[in-house]
PDB file of C-alpha atoms in Angstrom:
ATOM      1  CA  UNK Q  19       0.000   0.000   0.000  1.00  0.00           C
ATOM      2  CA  UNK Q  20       1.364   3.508  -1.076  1.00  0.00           C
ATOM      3  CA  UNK Q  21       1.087   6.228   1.311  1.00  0.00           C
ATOM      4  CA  UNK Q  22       0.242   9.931  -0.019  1.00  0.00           C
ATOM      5  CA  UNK Q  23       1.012  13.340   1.372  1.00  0.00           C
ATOM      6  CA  UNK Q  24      -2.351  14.687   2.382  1.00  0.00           C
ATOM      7  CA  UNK Q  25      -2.391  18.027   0.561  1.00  0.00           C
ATOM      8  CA  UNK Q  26      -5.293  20.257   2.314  1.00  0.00           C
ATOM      9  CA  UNK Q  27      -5.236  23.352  -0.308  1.00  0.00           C
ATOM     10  CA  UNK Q  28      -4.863  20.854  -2.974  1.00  0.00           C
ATOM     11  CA  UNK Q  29      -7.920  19.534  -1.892  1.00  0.00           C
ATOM     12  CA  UNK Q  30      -9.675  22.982  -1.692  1.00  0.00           C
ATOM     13  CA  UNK Q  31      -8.670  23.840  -5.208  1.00  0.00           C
ATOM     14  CA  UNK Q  32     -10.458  20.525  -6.286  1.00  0.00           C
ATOM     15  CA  UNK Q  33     -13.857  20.960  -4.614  1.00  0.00           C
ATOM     16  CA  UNK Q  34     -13.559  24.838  -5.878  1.00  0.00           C
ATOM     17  CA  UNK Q  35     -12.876  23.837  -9.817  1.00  0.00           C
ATOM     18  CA  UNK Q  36     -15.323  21.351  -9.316  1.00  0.00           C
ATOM     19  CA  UNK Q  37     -17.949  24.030  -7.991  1.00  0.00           C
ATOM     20  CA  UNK Q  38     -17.109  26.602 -11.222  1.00  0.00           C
ATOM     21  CA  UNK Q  39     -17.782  23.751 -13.962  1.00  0.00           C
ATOM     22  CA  UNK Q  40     -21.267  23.811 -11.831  1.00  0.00           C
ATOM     23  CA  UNK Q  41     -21.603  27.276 -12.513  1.00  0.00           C
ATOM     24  CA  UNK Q  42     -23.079  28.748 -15.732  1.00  0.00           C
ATOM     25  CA  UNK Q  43     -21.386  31.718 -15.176  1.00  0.00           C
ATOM     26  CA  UNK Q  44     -21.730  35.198 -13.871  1.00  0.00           C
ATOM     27  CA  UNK Q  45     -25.006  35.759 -12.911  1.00  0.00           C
ATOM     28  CA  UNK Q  46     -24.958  39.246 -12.364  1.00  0.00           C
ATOM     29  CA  UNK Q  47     -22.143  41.812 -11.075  1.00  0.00           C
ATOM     30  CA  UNK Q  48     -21.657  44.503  -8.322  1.00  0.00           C
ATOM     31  CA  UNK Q  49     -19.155  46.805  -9.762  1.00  0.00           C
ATOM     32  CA  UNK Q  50     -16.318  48.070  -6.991  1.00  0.00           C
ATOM     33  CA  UNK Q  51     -16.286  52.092  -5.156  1.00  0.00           C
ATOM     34  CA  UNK Q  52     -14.353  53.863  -3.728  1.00  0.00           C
ATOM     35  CA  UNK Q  53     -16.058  55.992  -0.909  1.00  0.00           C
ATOM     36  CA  UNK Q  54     -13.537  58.899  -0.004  1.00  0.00           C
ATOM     37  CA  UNK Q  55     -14.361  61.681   2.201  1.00  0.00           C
ATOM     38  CA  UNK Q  56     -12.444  65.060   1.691  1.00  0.00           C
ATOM     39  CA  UNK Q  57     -12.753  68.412   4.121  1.00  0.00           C
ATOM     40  CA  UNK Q  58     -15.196  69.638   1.782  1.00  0.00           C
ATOM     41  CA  UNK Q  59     -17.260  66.704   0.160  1.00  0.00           C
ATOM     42  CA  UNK Q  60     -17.686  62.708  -0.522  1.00  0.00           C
ATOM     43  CA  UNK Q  61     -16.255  61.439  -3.275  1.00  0.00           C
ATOM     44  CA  UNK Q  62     -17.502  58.055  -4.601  1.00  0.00           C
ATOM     45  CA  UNK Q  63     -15.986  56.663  -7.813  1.00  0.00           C
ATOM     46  CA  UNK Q  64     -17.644  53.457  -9.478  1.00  0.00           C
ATOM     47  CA  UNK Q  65     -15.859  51.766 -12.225  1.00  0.00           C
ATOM     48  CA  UNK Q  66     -18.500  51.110 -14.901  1.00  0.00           C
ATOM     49  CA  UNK Q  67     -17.310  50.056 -17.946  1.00  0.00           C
ATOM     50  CA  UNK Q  68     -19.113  49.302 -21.166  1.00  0.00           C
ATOM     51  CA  UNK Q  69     -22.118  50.940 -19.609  1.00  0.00           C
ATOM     52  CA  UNK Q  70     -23.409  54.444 -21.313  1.00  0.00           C
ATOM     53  CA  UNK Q  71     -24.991  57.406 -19.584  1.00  0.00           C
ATOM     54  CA  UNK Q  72     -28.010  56.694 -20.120  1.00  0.00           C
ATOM     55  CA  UNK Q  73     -28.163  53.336 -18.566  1.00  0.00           C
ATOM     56  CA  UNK Q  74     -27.064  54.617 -14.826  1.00  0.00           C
ATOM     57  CA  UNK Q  75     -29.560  56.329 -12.353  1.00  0.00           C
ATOM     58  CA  UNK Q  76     -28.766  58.209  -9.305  1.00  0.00           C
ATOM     59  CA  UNK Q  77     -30.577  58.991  -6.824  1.00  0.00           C
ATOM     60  CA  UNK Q  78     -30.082  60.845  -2.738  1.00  0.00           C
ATOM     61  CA  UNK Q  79     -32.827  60.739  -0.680  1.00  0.00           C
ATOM     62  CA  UNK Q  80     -32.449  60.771   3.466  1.00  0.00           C
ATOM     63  CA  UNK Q  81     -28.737  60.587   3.226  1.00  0.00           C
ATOM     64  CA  UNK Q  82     -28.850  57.553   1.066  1.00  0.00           C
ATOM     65  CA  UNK Q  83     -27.275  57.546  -1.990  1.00  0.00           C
ATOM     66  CA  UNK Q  84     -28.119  54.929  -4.710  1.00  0.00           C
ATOM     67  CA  UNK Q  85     -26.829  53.873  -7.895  1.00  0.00           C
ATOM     68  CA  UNK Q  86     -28.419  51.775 -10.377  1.00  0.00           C
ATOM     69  CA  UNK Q  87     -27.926  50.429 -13.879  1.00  0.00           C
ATOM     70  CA  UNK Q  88     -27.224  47.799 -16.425  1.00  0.00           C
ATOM     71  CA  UNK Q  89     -24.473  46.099 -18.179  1.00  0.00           C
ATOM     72  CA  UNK Q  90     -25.931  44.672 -21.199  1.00  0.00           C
ATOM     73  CA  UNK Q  91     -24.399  41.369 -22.714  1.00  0.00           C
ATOM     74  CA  UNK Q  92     -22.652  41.678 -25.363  1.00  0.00           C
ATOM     75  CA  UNK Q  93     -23.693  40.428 -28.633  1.00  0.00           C
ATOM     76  CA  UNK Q  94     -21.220  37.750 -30.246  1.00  0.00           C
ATOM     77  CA  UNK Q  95     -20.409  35.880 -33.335  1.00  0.00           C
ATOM     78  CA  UNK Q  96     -18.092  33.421 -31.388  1.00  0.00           C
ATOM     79  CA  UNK Q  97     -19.405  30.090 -31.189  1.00  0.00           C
ATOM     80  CA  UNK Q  98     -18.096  29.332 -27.530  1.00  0.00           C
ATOM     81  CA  UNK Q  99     -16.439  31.530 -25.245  1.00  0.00           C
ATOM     82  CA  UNK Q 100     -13.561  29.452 -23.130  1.00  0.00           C
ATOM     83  CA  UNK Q 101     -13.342  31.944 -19.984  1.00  0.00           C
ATOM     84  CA  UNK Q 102     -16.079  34.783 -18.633  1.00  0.00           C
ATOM     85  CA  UNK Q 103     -15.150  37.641 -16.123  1.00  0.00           C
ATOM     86  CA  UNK Q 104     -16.905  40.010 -16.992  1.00  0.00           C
ATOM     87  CA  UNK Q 105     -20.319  40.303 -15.221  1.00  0.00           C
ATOM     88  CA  UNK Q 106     -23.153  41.721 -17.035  1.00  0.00           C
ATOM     89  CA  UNK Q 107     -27.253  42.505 -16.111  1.00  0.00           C
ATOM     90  CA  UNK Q 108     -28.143  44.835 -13.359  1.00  0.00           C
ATOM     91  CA  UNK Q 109     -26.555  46.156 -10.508  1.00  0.00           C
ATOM     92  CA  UNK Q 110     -27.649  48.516  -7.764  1.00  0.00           C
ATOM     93  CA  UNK Q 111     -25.352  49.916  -4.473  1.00  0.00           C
ATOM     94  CA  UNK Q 112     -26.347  51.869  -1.863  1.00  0.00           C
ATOM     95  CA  UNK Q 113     -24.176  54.052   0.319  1.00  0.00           C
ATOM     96  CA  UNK Q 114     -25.181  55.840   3.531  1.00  0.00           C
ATOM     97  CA  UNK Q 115     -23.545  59.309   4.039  1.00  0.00           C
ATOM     98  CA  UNK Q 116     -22.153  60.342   7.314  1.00  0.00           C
ATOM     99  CA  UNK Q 117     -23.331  63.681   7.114  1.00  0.00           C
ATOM    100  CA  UNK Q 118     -25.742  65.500   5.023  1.00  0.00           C
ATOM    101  CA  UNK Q 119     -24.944  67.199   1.502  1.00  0.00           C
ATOM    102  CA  UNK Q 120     -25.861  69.917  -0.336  1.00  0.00           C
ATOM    103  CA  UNK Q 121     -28.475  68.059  -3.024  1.00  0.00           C
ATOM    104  CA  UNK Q 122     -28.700  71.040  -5.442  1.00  0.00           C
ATOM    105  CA  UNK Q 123     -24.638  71.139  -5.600  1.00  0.00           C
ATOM    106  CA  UNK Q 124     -24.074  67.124  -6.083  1.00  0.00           C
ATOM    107  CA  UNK Q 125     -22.579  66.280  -9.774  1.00  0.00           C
ATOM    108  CA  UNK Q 126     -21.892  63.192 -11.107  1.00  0.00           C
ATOM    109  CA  UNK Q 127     -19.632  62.274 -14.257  1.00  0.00           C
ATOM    110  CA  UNK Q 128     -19.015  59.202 -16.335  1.00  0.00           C
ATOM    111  CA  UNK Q 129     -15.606  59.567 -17.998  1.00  0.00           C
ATOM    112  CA  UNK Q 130     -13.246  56.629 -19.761  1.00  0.00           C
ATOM    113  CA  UNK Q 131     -15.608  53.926 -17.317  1.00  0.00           C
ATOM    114  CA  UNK Q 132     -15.391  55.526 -14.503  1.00  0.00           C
ATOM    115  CA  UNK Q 133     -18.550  57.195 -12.594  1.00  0.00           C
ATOM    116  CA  UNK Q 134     -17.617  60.099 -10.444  1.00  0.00           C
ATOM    117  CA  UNK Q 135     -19.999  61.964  -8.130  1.00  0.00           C
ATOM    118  CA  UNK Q 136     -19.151  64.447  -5.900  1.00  0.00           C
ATOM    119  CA  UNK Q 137     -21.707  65.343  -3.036  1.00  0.00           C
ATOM    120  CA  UNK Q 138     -20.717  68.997  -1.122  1.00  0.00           C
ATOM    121  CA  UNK Q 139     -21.060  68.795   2.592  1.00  0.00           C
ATOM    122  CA  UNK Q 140     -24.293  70.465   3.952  1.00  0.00           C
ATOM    123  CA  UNK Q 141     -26.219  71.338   7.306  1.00  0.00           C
ATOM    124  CA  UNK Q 142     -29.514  69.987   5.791  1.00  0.00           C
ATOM    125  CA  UNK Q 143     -30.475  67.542   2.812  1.00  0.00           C
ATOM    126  CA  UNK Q 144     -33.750  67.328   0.887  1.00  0.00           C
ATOM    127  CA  UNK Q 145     -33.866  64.580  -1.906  1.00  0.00           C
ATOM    128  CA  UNK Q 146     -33.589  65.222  -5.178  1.00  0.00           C
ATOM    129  CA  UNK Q 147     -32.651  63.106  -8.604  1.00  0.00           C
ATOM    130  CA  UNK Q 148     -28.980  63.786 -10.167  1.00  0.00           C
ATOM    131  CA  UNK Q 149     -28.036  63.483 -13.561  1.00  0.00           C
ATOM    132  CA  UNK Q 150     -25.547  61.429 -14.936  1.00  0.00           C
ATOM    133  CA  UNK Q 151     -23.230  63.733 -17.460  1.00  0.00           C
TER     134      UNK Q 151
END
């Protein structure tokens, strides 16, 4: 009888390439941020690429500030793909601000796949809807 080395992460890395031939793929996506706060303002860059202005919403209500969208799937020729990392479908994140902001003074930018909004410090903060430029 041969004896073998038991290998623990080898073992892991088994059950987990066995669990990603399960998986169809990326079911959906949550695209990363950045939440900085500066003296004046909060800064919160999203990386969005492939995704046009028209397909993001924003929206600060109560100190919340949410951003939605979609990624569509790209349309392909290719019979078979052999790798898939790039999520697609909808996506919404939600950020609680420590303080409130000036709603009529928040702007928010889409540039080279990146989504920048900047939201000015305030006293107060009524809601209001903010368009993506």
């Amino acid at each position: 009888m041969a004896f073998v080395r038991w290998d623990p992460l080898r073992d892991l890395l088994a059950i987990q390439q066995r669990l990603n031939r399960l998986s169809p793929g990326p079911a959906g996506w949550t695209p990363p941020v950045d939440l900085l706060e500066t003296p004046d303002a909060y800064i919160l860059t999203m990386e969005l690429s492939g995704i046009e202005q028209d397909e993001v919403q924003l929206q600060l209500r109560d100190g919340r500030l949410t951003i939605a969208g979609v990624r569509r799937e790209r349309e392909s020729a290719f019979e078979q793909y052999h790798q898939i990392e790039r999520g697609h479908g909808r996506f919404s994140r939600s950020f609680d601000l420590p303080a409130a902001v000036e709603t009529e003074r928040v702007t928010a930018d889409l540039r080279d796949g990146v989504l920048t909004v900047t939201c000015p410090k305030s006293s107060e903060g009524p809601s209001r809807r903010i368009d993506v430029r």
